[in-house]
mmCIF file of C-alpha atoms in Angstrom:
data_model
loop_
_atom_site.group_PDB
_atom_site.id
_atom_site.type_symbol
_atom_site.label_atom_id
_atom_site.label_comp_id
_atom_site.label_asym_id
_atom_site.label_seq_id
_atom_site.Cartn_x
_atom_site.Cartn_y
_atom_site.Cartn_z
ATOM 1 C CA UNK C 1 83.169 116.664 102.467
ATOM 2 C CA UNK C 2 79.983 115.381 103.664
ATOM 3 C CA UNK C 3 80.265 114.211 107.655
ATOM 4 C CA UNK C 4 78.128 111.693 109.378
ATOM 5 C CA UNK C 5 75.501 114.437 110.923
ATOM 6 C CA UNK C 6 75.185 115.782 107.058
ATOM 7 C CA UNK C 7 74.341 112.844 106.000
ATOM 8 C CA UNK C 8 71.711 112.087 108.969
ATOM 9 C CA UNK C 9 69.807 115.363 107.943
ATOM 10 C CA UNK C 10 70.376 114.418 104.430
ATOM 11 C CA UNK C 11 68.617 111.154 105.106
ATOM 12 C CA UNK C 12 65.146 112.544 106.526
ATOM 13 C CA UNK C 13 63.825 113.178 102.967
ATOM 14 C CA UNK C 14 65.778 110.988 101.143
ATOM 15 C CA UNK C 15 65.037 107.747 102.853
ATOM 16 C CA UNK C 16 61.056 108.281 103.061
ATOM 17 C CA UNK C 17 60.800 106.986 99.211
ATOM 18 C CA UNK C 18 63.306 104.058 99.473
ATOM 19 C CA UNK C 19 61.913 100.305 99.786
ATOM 20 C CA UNK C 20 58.395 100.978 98.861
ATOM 21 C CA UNK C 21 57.930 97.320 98.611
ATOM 22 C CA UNK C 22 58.875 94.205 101.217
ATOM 23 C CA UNK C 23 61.519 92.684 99.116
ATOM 24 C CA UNK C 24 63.602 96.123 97.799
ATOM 25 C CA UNK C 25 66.219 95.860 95.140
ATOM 26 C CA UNK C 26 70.164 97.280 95.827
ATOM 27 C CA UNK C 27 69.845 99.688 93.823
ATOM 28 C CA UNK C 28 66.310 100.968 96.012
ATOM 29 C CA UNK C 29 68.494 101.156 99.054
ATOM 30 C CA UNK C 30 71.170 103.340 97.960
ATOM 31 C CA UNK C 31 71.168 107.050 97.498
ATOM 32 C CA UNK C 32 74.494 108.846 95.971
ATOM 33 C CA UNK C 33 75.110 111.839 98.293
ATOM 34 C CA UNK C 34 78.106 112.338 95.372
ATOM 35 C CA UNK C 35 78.709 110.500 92.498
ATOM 36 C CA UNK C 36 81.932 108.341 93.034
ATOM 37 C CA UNK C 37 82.654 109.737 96.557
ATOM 38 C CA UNK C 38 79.817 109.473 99.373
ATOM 39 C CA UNK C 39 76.699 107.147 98.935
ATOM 40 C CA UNK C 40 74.083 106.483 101.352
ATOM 41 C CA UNK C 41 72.865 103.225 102.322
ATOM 42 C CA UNK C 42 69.522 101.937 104.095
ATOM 43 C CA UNK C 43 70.313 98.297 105.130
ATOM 44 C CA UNK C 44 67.107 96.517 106.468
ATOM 45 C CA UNK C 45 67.379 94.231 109.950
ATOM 46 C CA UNK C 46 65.047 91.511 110.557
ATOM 47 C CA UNK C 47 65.966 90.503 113.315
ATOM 48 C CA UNK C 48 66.096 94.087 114.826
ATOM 49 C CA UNK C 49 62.839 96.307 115.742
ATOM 50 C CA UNK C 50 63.049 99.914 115.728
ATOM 51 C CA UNK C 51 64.084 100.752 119.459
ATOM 52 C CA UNK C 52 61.769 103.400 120.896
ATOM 53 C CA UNK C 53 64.142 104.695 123.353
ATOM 54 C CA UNK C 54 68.081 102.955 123.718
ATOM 55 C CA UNK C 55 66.501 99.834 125.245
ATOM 56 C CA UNK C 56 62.972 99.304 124.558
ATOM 57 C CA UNK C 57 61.946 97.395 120.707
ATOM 58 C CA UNK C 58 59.038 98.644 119.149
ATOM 59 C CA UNK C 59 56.674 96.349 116.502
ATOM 60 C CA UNK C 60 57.912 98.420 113.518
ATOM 61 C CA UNK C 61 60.625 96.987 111.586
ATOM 62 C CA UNK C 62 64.084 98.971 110.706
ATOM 63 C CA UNK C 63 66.927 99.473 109.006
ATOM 64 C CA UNK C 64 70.762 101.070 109.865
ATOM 65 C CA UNK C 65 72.103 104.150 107.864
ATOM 66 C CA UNK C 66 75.287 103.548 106.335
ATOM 67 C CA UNK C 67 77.274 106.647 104.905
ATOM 68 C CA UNK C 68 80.414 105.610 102.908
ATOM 69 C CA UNK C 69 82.473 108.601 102.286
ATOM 70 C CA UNK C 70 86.125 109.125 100.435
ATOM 71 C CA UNK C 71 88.076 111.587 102.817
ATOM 72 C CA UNK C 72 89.137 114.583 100.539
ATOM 73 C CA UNK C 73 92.481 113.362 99.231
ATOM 74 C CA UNK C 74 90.430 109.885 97.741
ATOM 75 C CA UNK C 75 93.483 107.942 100.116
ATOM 76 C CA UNK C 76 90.780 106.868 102.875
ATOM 77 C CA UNK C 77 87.356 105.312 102.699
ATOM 78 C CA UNK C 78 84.907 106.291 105.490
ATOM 79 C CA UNK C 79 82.511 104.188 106.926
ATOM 80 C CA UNK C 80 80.259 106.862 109.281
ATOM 81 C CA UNK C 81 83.149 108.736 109.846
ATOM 82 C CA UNK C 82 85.577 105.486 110.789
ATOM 83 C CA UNK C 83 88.120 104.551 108.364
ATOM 84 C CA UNK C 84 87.688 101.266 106.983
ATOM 85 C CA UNK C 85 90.298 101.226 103.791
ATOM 86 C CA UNK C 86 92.991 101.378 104.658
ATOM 87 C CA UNK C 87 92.475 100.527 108.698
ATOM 88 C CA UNK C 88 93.177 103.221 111.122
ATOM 89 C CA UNK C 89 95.227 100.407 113.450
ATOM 90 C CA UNK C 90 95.851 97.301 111.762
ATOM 91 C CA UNK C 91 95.987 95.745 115.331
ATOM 92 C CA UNK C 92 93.115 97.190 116.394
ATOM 93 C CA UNK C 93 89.466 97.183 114.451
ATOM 94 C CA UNK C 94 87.584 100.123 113.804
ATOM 95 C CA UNK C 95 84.646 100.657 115.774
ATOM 96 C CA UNK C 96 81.850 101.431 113.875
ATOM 97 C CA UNK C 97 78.489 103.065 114.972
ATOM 98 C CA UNK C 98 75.284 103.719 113.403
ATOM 99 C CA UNK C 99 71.824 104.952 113.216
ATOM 100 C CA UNK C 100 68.701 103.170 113.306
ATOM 101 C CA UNK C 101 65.505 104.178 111.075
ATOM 102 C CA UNK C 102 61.939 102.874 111.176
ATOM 103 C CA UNK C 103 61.770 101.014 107.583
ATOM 104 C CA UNK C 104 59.905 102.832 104.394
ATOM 105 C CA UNK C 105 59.232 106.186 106.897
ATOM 106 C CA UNK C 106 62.239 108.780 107.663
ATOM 107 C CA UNK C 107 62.232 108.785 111.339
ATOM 108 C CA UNK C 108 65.496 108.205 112.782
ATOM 109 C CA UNK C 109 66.625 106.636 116.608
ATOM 110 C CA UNK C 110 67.807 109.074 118.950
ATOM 111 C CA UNK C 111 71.369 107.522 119.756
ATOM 112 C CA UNK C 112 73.362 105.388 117.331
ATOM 113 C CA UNK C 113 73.957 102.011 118.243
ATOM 114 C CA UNK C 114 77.220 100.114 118.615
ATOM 115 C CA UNK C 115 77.442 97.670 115.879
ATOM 116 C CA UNK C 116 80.115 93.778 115.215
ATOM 117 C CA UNK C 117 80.650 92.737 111.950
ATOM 118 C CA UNK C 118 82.376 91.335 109.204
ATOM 119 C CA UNK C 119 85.144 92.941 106.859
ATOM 120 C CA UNK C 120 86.671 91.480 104.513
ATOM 121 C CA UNK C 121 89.133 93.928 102.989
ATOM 122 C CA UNK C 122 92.120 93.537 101.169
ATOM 123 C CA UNK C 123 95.683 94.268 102.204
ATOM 124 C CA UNK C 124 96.372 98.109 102.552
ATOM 125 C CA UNK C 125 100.114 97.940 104.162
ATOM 126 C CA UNK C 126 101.732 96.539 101.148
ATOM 127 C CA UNK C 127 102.958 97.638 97.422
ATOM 128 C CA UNK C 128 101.695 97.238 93.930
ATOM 129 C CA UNK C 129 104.405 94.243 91.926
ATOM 130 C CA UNK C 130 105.521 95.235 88.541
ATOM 131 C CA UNK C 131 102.754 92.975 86.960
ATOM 132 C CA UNK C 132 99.696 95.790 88.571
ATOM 133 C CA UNK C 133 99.459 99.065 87.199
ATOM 134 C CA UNK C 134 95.632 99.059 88.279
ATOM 135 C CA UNK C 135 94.268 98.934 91.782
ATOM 136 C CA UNK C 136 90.466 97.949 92.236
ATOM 137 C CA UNK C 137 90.072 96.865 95.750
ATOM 138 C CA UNK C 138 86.697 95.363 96.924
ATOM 139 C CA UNK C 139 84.979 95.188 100.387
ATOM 140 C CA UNK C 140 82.530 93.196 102.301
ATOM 141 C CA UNK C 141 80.626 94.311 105.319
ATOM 142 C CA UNK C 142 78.043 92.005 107.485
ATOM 143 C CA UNK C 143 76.541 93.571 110.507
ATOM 144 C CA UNK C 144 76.516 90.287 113.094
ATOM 145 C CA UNK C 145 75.065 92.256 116.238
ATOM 146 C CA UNK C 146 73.407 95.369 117.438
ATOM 147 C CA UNK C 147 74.180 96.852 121.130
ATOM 148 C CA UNK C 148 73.169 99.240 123.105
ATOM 149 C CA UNK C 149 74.663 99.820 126.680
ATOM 150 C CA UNK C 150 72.333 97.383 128.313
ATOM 151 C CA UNK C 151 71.045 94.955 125.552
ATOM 152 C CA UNK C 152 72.485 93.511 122.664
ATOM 153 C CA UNK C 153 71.400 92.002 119.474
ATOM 154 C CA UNK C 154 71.711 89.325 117.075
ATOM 155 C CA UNK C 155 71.117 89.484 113.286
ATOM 156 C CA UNK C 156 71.677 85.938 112.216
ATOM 157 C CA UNK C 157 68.824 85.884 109.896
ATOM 158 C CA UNK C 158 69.506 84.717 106.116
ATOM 159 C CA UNK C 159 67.405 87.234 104.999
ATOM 160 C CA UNK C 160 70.066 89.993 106.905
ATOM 161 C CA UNK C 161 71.807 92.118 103.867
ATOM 162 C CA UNK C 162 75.472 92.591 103.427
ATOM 163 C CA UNK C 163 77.056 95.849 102.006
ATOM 164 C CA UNK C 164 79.707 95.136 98.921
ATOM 165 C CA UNK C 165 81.491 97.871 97.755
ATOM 166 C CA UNK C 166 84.344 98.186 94.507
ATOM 167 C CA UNK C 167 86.980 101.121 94.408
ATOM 168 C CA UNK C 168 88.939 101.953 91.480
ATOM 169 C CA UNK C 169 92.292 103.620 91.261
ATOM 170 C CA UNK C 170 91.928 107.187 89.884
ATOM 171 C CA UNK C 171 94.962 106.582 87.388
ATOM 172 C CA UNK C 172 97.406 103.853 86.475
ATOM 173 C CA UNK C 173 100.503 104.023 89.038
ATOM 174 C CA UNK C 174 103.880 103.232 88.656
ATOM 175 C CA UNK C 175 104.966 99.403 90.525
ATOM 176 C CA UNK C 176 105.996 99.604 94.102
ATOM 177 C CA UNK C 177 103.170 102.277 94.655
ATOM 178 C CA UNK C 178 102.033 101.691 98.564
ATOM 179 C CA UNK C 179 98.372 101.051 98.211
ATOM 180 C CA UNK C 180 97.420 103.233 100.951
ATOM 181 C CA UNK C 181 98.870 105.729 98.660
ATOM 182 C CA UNK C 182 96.574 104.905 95.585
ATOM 183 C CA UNK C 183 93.489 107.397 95.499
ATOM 184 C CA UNK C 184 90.427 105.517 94.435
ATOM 185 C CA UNK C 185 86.861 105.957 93.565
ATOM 186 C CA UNK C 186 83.658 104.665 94.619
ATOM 187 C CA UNK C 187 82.838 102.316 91.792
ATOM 188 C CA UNK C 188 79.721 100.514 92.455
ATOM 189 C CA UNK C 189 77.984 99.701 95.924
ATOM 190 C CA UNK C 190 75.180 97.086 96.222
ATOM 191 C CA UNK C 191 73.431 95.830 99.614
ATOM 192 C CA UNK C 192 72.693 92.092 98.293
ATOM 193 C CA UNK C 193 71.194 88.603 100.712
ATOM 194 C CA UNK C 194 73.803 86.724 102.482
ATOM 195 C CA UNK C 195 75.302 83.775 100.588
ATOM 196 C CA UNK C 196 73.904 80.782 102.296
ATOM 197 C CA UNK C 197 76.344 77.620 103.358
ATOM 198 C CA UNK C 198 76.660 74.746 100.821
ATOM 199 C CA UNK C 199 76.447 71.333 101.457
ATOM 200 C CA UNK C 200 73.517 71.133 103.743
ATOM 201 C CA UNK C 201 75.468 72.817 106.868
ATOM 202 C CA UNK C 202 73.294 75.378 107.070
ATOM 203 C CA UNK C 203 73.681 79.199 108.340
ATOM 204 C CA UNK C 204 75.449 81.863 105.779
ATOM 205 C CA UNK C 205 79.056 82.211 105.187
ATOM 206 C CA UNK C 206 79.467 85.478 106.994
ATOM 207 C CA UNK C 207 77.150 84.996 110.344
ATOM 208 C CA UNK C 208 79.110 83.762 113.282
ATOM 209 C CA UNK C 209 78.134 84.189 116.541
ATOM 210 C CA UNK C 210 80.590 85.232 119.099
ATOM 211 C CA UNK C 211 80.160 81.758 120.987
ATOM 212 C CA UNK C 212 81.031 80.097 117.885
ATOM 213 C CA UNK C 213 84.489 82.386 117.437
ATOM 214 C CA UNK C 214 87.812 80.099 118.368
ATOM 215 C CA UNK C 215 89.370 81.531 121.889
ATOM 216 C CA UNK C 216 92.038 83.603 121.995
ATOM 217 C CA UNK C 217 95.412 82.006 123.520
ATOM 218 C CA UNK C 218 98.594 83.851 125.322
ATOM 219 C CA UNK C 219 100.889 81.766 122.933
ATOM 220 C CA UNK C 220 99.517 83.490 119.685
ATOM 221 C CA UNK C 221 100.936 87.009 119.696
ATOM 222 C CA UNK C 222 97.606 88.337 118.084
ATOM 223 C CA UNK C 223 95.017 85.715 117.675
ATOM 224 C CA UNK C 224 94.211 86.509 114.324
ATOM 225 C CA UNK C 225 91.462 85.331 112.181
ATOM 226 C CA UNK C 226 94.174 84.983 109.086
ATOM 227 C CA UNK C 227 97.703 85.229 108.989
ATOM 228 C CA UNK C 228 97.946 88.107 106.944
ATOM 229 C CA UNK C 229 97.277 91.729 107.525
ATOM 230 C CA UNK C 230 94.454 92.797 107.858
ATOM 231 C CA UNK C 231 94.015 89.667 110.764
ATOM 232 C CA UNK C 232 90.765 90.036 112.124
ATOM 233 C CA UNK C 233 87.367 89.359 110.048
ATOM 234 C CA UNK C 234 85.313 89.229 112.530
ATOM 235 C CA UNK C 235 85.313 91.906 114.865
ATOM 236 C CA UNK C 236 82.877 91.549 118.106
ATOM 237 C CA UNK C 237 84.153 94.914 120.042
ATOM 238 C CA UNK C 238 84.377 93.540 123.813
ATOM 239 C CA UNK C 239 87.291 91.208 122.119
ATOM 240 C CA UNK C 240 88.799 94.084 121.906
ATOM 241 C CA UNK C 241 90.005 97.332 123.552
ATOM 242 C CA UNK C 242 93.228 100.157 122.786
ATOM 243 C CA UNK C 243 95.683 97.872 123.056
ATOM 244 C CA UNK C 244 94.621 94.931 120.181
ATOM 245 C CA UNK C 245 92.777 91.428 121.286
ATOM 246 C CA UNK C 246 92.377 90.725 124.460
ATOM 247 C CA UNK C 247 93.863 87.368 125.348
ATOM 248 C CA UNK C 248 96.811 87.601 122.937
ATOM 249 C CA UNK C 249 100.669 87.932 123.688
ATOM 250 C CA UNK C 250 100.388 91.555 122.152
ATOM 251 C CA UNK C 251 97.650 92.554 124.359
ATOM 252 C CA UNK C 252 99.283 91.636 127.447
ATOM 253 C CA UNK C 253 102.999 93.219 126.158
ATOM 254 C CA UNK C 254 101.252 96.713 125.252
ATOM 255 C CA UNK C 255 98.937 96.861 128.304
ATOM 256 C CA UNK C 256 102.161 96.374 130.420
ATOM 257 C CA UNK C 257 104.045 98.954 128.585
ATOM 258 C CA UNK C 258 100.620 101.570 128.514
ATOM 259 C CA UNK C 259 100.400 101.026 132.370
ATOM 260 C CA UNK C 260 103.819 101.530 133.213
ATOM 261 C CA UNK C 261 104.095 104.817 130.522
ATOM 262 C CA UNK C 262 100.769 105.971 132.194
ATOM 263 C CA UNK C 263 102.601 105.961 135.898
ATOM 264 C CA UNK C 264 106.263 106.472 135.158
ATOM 265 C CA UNK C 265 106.477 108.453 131.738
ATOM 266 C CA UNK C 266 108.334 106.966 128.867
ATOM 267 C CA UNK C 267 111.494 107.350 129.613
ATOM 268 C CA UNK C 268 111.522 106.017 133.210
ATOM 269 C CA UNK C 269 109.490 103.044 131.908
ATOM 270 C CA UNK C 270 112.233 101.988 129.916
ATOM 271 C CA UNK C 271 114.855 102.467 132.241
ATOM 272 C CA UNK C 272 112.226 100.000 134.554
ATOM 273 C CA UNK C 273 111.854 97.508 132.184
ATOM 274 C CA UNK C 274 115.453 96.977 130.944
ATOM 275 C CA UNK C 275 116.731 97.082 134.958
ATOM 276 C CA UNK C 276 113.181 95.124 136.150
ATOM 277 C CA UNK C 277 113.865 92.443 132.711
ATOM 278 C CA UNK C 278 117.239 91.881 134.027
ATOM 279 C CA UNK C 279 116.445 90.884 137.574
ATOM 280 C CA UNK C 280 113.520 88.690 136.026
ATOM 281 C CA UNK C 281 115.200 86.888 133.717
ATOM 282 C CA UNK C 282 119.029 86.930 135.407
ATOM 283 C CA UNK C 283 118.638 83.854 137.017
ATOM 284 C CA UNK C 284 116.893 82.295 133.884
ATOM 285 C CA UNK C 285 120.166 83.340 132.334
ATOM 286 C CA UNK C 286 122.315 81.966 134.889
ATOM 287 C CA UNK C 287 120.087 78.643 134.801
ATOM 288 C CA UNK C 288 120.870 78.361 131.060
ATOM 289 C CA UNK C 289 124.614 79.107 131.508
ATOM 290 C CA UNK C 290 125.043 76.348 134.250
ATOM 291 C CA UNK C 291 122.918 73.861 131.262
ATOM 292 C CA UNK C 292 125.348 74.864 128.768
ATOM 293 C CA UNK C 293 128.373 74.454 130.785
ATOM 294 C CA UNK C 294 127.746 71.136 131.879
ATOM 295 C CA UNK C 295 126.961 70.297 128.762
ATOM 296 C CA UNK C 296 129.895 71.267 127.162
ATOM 297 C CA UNK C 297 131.977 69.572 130.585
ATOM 298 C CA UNK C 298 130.324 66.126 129.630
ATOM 299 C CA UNK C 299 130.927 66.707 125.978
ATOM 300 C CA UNK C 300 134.857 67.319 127.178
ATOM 301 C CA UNK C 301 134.783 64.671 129.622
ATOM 302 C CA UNK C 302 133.835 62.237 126.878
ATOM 303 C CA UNK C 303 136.748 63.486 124.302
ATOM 304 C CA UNK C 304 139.104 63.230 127.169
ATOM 305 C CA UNK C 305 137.798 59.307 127.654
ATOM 306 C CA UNK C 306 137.816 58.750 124.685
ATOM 307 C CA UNK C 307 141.540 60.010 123.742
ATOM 308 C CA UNK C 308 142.827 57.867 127.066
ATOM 309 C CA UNK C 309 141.299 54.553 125.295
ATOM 310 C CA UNK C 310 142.690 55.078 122.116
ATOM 311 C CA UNK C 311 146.209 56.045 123.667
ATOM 312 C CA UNK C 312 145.780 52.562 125.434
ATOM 313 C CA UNK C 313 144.826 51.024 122.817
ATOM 314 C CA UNK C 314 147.945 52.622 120.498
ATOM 315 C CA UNK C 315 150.082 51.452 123.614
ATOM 316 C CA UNK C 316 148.873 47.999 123.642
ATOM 317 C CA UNK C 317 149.155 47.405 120.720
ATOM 318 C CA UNK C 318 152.755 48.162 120.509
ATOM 319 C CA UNK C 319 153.169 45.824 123.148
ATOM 320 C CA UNK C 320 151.439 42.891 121.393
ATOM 321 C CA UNK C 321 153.652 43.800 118.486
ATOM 322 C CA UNK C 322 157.095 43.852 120.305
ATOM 323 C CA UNK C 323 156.090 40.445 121.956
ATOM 324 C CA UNK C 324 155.564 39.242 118.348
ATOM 325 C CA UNK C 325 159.234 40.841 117.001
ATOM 326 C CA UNK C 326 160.299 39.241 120.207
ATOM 327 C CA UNK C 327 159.249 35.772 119.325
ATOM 328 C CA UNK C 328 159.590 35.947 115.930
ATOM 329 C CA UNK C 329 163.769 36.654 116.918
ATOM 330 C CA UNK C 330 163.916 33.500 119.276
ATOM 331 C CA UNK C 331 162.451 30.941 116.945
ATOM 332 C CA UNK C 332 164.251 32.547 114.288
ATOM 333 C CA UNK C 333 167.869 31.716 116.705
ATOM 334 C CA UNK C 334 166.335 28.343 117.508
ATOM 335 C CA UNK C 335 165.997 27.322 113.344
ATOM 336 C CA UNK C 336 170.125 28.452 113.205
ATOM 337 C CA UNK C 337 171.159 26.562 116.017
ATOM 338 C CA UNK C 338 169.065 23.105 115.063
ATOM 339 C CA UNK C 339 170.757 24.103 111.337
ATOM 340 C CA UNK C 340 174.603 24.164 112.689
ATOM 341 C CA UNK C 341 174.365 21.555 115.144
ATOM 342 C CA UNK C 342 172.776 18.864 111.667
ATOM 343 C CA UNK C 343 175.661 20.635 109.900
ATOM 344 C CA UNK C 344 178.026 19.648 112.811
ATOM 345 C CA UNK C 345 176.796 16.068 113.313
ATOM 346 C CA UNK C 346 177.496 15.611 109.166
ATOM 347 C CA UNK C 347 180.810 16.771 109.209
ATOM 348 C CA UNK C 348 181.720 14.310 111.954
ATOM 349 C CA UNK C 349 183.752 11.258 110.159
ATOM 350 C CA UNK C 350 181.546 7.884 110.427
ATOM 351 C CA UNK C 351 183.396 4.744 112.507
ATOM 352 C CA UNK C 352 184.802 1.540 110.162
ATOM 353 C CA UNK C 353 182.245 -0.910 109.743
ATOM 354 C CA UNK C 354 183.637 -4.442 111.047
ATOM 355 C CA UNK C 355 183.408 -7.554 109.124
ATOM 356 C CA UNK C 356 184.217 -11.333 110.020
ATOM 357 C CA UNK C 357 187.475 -12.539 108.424
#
């Protein structure tokens, strides 16, 4: 396996013919260590001077060494030692670190500097469907700032190379394969100009600065530059620490949980945060039950009304229709008597009429 300080001594007589012109090619700053497995690449920054010591630029110009590396079972790819396919955390970015060079000469910086950037890599965590027997991932790496421990430094220029790199599965694999379990080759690698913005807008469509970067809110459990895994593309390290994104509802849940491990243990922390959870959130809970309960009084309240009415309503109108039957009975008596007392009065015999004799 060749390691990050292999590749370092490697690169003293390797680099000294590479870019003998101002504009080199890809294929100029490259150097295959192994075919298919560990490459070496000399990626020019403009906007970055060779530092002399960890904080003071010189006049020549420079260039970072990149090693990309399969680990020995062809599962992991290495980016100076860091794993960068699949990620080591996917909550929590790789830091990645690397070694300047003065540009067209082999001498290297004496500390490696801290380095933000770009990634966009494909999703590691899931499985292949029964449609992909193949598995060529790709990647894309843009270094956005340099840093040493005092000083950092932008590399916004257009100019500023990006690293692309293709992997290829090994063999064909069966569906449902995890990816992470696919071993892969190093397929092609090129070191090509940043695509430049359409439309006028200006800028590249990797750069951003970290000023320009949306802020990162308790409500959003990880603040994530996508929605899927892996969520962050661009990855300016003080954003970050062990436990994920600083500012997110996951940060502040496992920094709570690492601090009470650190001072109680594991076990005791759990017993603390079930017992400490219920005090917290008891009267929360009792709140809610004295909601629900009136709620469901008023809701009772209302059915009980609400039968009474329509009882009183039912009664009344029984009322009304007894009053009616009641009526109905007495002008129903009236029509017989009127009837017999007209049959009476006709059966009565009629007096003589008189006549003059």
């Amino acid at each position: 396996m060749v390691t990050y300080p292999h590749f370092l001594l490697l690169s003293l007589y390797l680099l000294s013919p590479v870019s003998a012109n101002d504009d080199p090619t890809s294929d100029s700053l490259l150097e295959w260590l192994v075919p298919e497995r560990s490459v070496l690449i000399h990626l020019p920054t403009p906007d970055l001077p060779f530092l002399i010591n960890s904080e003071t630029p010189s006049l020549s110009p420079s260039a970072l060494l990149f090693n990309l590396t399969l680990a020995p079972d062809n599962l992991t790819l290495l980016l100076n030692g860091s794993p960068i396919l699949p990620r080591a955390h996917p909550h929590i970015p790789t830091p990645i670190r690397a070694y300047q060079t003065v540009e067209h000469t082999n001498v290297t910086s004496a500390t490696p500097l801290d380095l933000d950037y770009y990634l966009d890599s494909p999703d590691a965590t899931s499985a292949t469907s029964i449609y992909n027997t193949h598995y060529n991932p790709r990647i894309r790496l843009d270094i956005l700032r340099a840093r040493t421990p005092l000083s950092s430094f932008p590399l916004p220029s257009p100019s500023q190379r990006l690293i692309w790199v293709w992997l290829e599965d090994l063999s064909p694999h069966p569906p449902g394969t995890l990816y992470s379990a696919i071993p892969l080759r190093i397929k092609l690698v090129q070191a090509n100009t940043r695509w430049l913005n359409t439309g006028g807008s200006g800028g590249t469509t990797t750069y951003r600065s970290l000023e320009s970067l949306g802020g990162c809110y308790g409500w959003s459990w990880l603040c994530g530059d996508v929605d899927a895994y892996p969520y962050y593309k661009y990855v300016y390290q003080e954003l970050f620490d062990g436990y994920g994104k600083r500012g997110s509802m996951r940060h502040f849940v496992t920094s709570v949980w690492g601090a009470l491990v650190g001072v109680l243990g594991k076990g005791a922390a759990g017993v603390f945060l079930v017992v400490g959870g219920g005090v917290m959130f008891a009267p929360a809970g009792y709140g809610v039950w004295l909601g629900v309960m009136g709620v469901v009084g008023r809701y009772r309240r209302r059915v009980k009304e609400v039968d009474e009415w329509v009882a009183d309503e039912e009664v009344e109108g029984l009322l009304r229709y007894d009053t009616y039957l009641e009526d109905e009975g007495e002008i129903e008596e009236e029509v017989l008597r009127r009837k017999e007392v007209e049959k009476q009065v006709l059966r009565k015999p009629s007096l003589p009429i008189l006549t003059a004799r």
